[in-house]
Coordinates of C-alpha atoms in Angstrom, one line a residue:
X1 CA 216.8 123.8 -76.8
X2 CA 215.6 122.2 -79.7
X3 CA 211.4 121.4 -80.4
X4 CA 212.1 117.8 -79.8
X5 CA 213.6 118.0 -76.3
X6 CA 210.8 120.9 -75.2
X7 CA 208.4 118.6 -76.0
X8 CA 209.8 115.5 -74.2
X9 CA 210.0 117.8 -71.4
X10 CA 206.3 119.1 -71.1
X11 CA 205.6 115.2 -71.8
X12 CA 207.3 114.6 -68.8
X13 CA 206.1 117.2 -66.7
X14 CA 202.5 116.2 -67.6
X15 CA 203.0 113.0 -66.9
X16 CA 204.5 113.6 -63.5
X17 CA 201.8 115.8 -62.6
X18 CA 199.4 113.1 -63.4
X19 CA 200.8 110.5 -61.3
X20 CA 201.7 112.5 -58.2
X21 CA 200.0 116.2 -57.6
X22 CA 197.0 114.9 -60.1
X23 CA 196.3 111.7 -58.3
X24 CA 196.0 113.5 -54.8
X25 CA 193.7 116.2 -55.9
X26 CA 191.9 113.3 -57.8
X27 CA 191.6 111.2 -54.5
X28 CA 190.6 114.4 -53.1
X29 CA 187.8 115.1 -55.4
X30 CA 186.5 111.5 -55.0
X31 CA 186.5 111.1 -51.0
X32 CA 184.4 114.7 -51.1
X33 CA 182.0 113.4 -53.9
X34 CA 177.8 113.9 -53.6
X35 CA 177.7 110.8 -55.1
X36 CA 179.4 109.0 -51.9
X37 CA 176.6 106.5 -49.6
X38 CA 176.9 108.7 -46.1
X39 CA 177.1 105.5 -44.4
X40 CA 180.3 104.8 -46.2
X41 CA 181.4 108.6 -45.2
X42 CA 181.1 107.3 -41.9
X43 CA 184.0 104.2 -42.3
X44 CA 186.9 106.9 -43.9
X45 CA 187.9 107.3 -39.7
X46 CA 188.8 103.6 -40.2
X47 CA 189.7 102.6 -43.8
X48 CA 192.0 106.0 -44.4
X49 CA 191.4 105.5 -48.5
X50 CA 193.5 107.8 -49.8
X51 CA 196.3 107.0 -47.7
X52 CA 195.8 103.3 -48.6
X53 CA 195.7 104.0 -52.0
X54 CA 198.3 106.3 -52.0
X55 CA 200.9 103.7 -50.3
X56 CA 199.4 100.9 -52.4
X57 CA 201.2 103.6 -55.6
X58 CA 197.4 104.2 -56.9
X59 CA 197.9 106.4 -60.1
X60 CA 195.6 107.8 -62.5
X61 CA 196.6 106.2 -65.8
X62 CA 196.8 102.5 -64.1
X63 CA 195.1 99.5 -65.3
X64 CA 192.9 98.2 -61.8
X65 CA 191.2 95.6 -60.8
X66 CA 189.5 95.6 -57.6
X67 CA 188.2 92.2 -56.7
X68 CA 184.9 91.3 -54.9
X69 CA 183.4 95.0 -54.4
X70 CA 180.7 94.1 -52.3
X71 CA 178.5 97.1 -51.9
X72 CA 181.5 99.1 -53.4
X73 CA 183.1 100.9 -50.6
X74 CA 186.0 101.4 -52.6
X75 CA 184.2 101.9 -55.7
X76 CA 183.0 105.0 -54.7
X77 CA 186.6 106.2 -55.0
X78 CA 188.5 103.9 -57.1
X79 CA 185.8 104.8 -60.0
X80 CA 185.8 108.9 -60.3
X81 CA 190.0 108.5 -59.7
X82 CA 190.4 106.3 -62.9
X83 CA 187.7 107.3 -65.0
X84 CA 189.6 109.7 -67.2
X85 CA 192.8 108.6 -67.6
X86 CA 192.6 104.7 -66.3
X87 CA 190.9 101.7 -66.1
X88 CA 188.7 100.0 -63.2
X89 CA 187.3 96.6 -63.3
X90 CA 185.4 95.5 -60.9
X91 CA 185.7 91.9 -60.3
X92 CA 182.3 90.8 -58.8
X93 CA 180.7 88.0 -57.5
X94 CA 179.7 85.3 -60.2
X95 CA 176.4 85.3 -61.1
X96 CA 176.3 82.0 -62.9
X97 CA 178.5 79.7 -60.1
X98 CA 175.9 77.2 -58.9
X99 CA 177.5 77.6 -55.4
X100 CA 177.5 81.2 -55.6
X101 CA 174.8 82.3 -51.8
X102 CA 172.1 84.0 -52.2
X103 CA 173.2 86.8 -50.3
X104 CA 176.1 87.8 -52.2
X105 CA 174.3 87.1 -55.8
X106 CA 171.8 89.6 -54.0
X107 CA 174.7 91.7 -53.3
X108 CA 175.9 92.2 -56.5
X109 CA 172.7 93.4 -58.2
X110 CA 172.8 96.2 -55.5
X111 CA 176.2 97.0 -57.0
X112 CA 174.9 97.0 -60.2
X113 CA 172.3 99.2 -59.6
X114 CA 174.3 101.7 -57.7
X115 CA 176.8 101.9 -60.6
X116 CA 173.9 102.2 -63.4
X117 CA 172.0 105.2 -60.9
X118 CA 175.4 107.4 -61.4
X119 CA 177.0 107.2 -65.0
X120 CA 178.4 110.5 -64.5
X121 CA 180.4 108.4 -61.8
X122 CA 180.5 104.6 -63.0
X123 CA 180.2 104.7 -66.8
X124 CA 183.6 103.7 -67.5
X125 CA 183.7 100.7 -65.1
X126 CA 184.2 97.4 -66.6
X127 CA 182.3 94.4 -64.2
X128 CA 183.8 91.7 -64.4
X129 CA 182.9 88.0 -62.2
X130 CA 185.4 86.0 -60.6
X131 CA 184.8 82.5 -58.8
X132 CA 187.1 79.5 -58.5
X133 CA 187.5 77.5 -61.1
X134 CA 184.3 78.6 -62.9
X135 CA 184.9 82.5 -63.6
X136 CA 189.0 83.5 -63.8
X137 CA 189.6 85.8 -66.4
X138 CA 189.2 89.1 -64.3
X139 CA 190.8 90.9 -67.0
X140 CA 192.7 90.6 -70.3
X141 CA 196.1 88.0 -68.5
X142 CA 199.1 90.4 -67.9
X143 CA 197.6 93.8 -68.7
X144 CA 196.7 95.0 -65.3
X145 CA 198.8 97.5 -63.1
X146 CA 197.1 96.5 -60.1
X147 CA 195.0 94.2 -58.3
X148 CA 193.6 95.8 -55.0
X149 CA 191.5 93.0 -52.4
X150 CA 189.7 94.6 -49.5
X151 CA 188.9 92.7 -46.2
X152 CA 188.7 89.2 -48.1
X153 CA 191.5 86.9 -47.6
X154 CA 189.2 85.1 -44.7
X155 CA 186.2 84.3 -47.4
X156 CA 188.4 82.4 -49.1
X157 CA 190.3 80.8 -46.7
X158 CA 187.1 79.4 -45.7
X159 CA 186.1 78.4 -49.1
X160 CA 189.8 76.3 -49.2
X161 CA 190.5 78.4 -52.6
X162 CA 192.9 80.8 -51.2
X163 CA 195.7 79.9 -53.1
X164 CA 194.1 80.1 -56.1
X165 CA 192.9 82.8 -56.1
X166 CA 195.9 84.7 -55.5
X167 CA 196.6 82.3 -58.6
X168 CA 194.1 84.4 -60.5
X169 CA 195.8 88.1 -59.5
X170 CA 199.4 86.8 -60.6
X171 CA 197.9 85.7 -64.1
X172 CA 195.6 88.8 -64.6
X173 CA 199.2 91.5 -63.2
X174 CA 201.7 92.8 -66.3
X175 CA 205.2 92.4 -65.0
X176 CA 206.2 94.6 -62.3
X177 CA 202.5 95.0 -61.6
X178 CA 201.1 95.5 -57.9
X179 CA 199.2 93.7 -55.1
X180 CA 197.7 95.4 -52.6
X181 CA 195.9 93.2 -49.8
X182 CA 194.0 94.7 -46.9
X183 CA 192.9 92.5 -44.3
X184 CA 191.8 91.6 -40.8
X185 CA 195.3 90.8 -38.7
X186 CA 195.3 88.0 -36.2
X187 CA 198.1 87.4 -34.0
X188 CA 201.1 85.9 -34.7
X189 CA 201.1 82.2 -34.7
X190 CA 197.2 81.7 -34.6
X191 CA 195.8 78.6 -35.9
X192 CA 194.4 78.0 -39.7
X193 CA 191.3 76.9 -37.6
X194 CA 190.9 79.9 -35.6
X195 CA 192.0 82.6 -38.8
X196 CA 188.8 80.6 -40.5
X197 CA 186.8 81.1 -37.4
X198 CA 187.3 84.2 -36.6
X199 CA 187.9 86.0 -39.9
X200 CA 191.3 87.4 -38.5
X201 CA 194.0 86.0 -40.5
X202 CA 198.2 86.4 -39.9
X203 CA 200.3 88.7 -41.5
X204 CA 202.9 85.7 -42.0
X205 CA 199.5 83.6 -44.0
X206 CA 198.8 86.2 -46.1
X207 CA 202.3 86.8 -47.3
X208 CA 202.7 82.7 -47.6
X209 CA 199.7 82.4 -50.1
X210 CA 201.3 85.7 -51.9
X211 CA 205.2 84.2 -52.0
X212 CA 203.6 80.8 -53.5
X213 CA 201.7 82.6 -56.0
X214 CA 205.0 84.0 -57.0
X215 CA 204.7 87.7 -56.0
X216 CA 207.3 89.3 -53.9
X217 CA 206.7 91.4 -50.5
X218 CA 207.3 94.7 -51.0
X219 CA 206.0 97.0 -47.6
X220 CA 203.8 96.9 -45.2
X221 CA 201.9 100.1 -43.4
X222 CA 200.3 100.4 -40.3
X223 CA 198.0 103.1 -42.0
X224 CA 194.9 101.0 -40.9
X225 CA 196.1 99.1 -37.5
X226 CA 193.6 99.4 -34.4
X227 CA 195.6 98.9 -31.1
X228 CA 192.6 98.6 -29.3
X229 CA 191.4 95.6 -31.5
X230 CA 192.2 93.0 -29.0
X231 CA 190.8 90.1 -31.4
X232 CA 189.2 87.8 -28.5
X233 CA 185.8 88.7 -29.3
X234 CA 182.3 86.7 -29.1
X235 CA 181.3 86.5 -32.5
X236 CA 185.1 87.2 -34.2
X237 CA 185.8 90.0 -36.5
X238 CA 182.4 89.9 -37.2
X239 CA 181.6 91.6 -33.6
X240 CA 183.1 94.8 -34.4
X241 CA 182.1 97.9 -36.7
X242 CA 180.2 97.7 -39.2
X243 CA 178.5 94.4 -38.5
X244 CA 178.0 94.3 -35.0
X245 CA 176.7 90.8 -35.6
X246 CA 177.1 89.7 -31.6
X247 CA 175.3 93.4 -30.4
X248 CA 172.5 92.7 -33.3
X249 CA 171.3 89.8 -31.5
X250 CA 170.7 90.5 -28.4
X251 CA 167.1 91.8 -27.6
X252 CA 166.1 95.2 -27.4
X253 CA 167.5 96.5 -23.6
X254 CA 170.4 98.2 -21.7
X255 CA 172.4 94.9 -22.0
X256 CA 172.6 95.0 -26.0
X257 CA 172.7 99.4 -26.0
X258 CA 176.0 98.6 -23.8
X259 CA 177.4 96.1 -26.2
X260 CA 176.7 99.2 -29.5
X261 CA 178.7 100.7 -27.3
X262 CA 181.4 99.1 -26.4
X263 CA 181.9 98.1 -29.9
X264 CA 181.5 100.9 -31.6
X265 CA 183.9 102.4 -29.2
X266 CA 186.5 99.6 -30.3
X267 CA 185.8 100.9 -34.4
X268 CA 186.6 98.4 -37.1
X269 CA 189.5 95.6 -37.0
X270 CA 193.0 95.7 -36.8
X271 CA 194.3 95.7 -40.2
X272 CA 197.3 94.7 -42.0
X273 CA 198.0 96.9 -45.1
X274 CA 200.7 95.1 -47.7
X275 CA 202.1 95.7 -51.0
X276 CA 203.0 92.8 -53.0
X277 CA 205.1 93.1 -57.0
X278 CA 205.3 90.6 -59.5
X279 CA 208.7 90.0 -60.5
X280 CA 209.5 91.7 -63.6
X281 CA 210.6 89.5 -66.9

């Protein structure tokens, strides 16, 4: 075998072992990691990360964008995955949108701060802001292997900017790049009203806004489906873990320990778990 061919060989067996064997031991690492909030431990029973990410074709090497982190769940894991071999933005709330709430503006300087407390962790993580119209460029257009949204296709329903922000992810994805979308799953056939009221929105919606973006469907998983969500509660999806928004309150008593319970019992939402491509050139 001559030098040339050896080498194209190891190439490709490097390669492949960074993409497959590499990226489980990687997700491994990052799930284990000290520098994980215990509360977050506690939502791994529910959110199954690595098998998300792992059907979603996470690899090491990829260009990600992970939109709206919130407190950055999925930080936490995303981050020490791609540091070495990738790259993560992390498209955040805008900061300078005049109708950007308090709350979330709030929100994001939390996020800051946790990323600046661990650069060992977060030091190659690029923040980024995204807001309809004002803030759109989430990342260089067309260099991005992936585009990951987490739990958030109701916010902007109710903000009437769906569309365009799946917009945004088809103009920011490379050819043949991936969607992922995982998201609170409301019956079939359930109103635009009640998806907005009760932050549980239809598989059929989601893959609507995604086909008229231009994307195609791919797969779906039930990696993160709760049969016992029955999705008829008092205060929506918003009722279950981790808010507990209806149990919260209620004043201190038996009646609102009963409703922790019977929540928590429950766990967190039914989810839908889809993988969306944009067509190749």
């Amino acid at each position: 075998m001559c030098l040339k061919s050896l080498l194209f060989l190891l190439l490709c067996f490097n390669t492949a072992a960074l993409t497959a064997a590499g990226a489980d031991a990687a997700l491994d690492n990052a799930i284990k990691g000290d520098h994980r909030d215990p509360e977050f431990v506690e939502r791994d029973r529910y959110r199954h990360p690595k098998e998300t990410l792992k059907f979603l074709g996470l690899k090491q090497d990829m260009t990600v964008v992970e939109i709206w982190p919130a407190r950055g769940w999925y930080t936490e894991i995303l981050a020490p995955v791609m540091r070495d071999h990738g790259i993560l933005y992390e498209a955040g709330f805008a900061m300078t949108a005049d109708r950007t709430p308090g709350w979330r503006k709030d929100m994001h300087k939390a996020f800051m701060e946790k990323l600046e407390q661990r650069p060992d962790v977060y030091d190659h993580v690029v923040v980024t802001e995204l807001s309809v119209p004002e803030r759109t460029t989430i990342a260089p257009p067309g260099t991005a292997d992936m585009v990951l949204t987490f739990r958030n296709v109701h916010n902007w329903m109710k903000g009437e900017y769906a569309p365009a922000m799946f917009d945004v992810f088809y103009r920011t994805l490379k050819p043949g790049g991936i969607l992922g979308v995982v998201e609170h799953r409301a019956s079939p056939g359930s109103s635009l009203q009640k998806m907005i009221e009760s932050g549980y929105v239809s598989e059929e919606h989601v893959k609507k806004l995604a086909l008229d973006a231009g994307f195609q469907f791919e797969a779906a998983s039930e990696i993160n489906a709760n049969p016992q969500d029955r999705k008829d509660h008092p205060a929506g999806v918003w009722t279950l873990p981790p808010t507990l928004r209806y149990c919260r309150e209620m004043e201190e008593g038996p009646k609102r320990e009963a409703c922790f319970v019977k929540y928590t019992t429950i766990g967190e939402s039914d989810r839908m778990t889809l993988r969306f491509r944009k067509p190749e050139d």
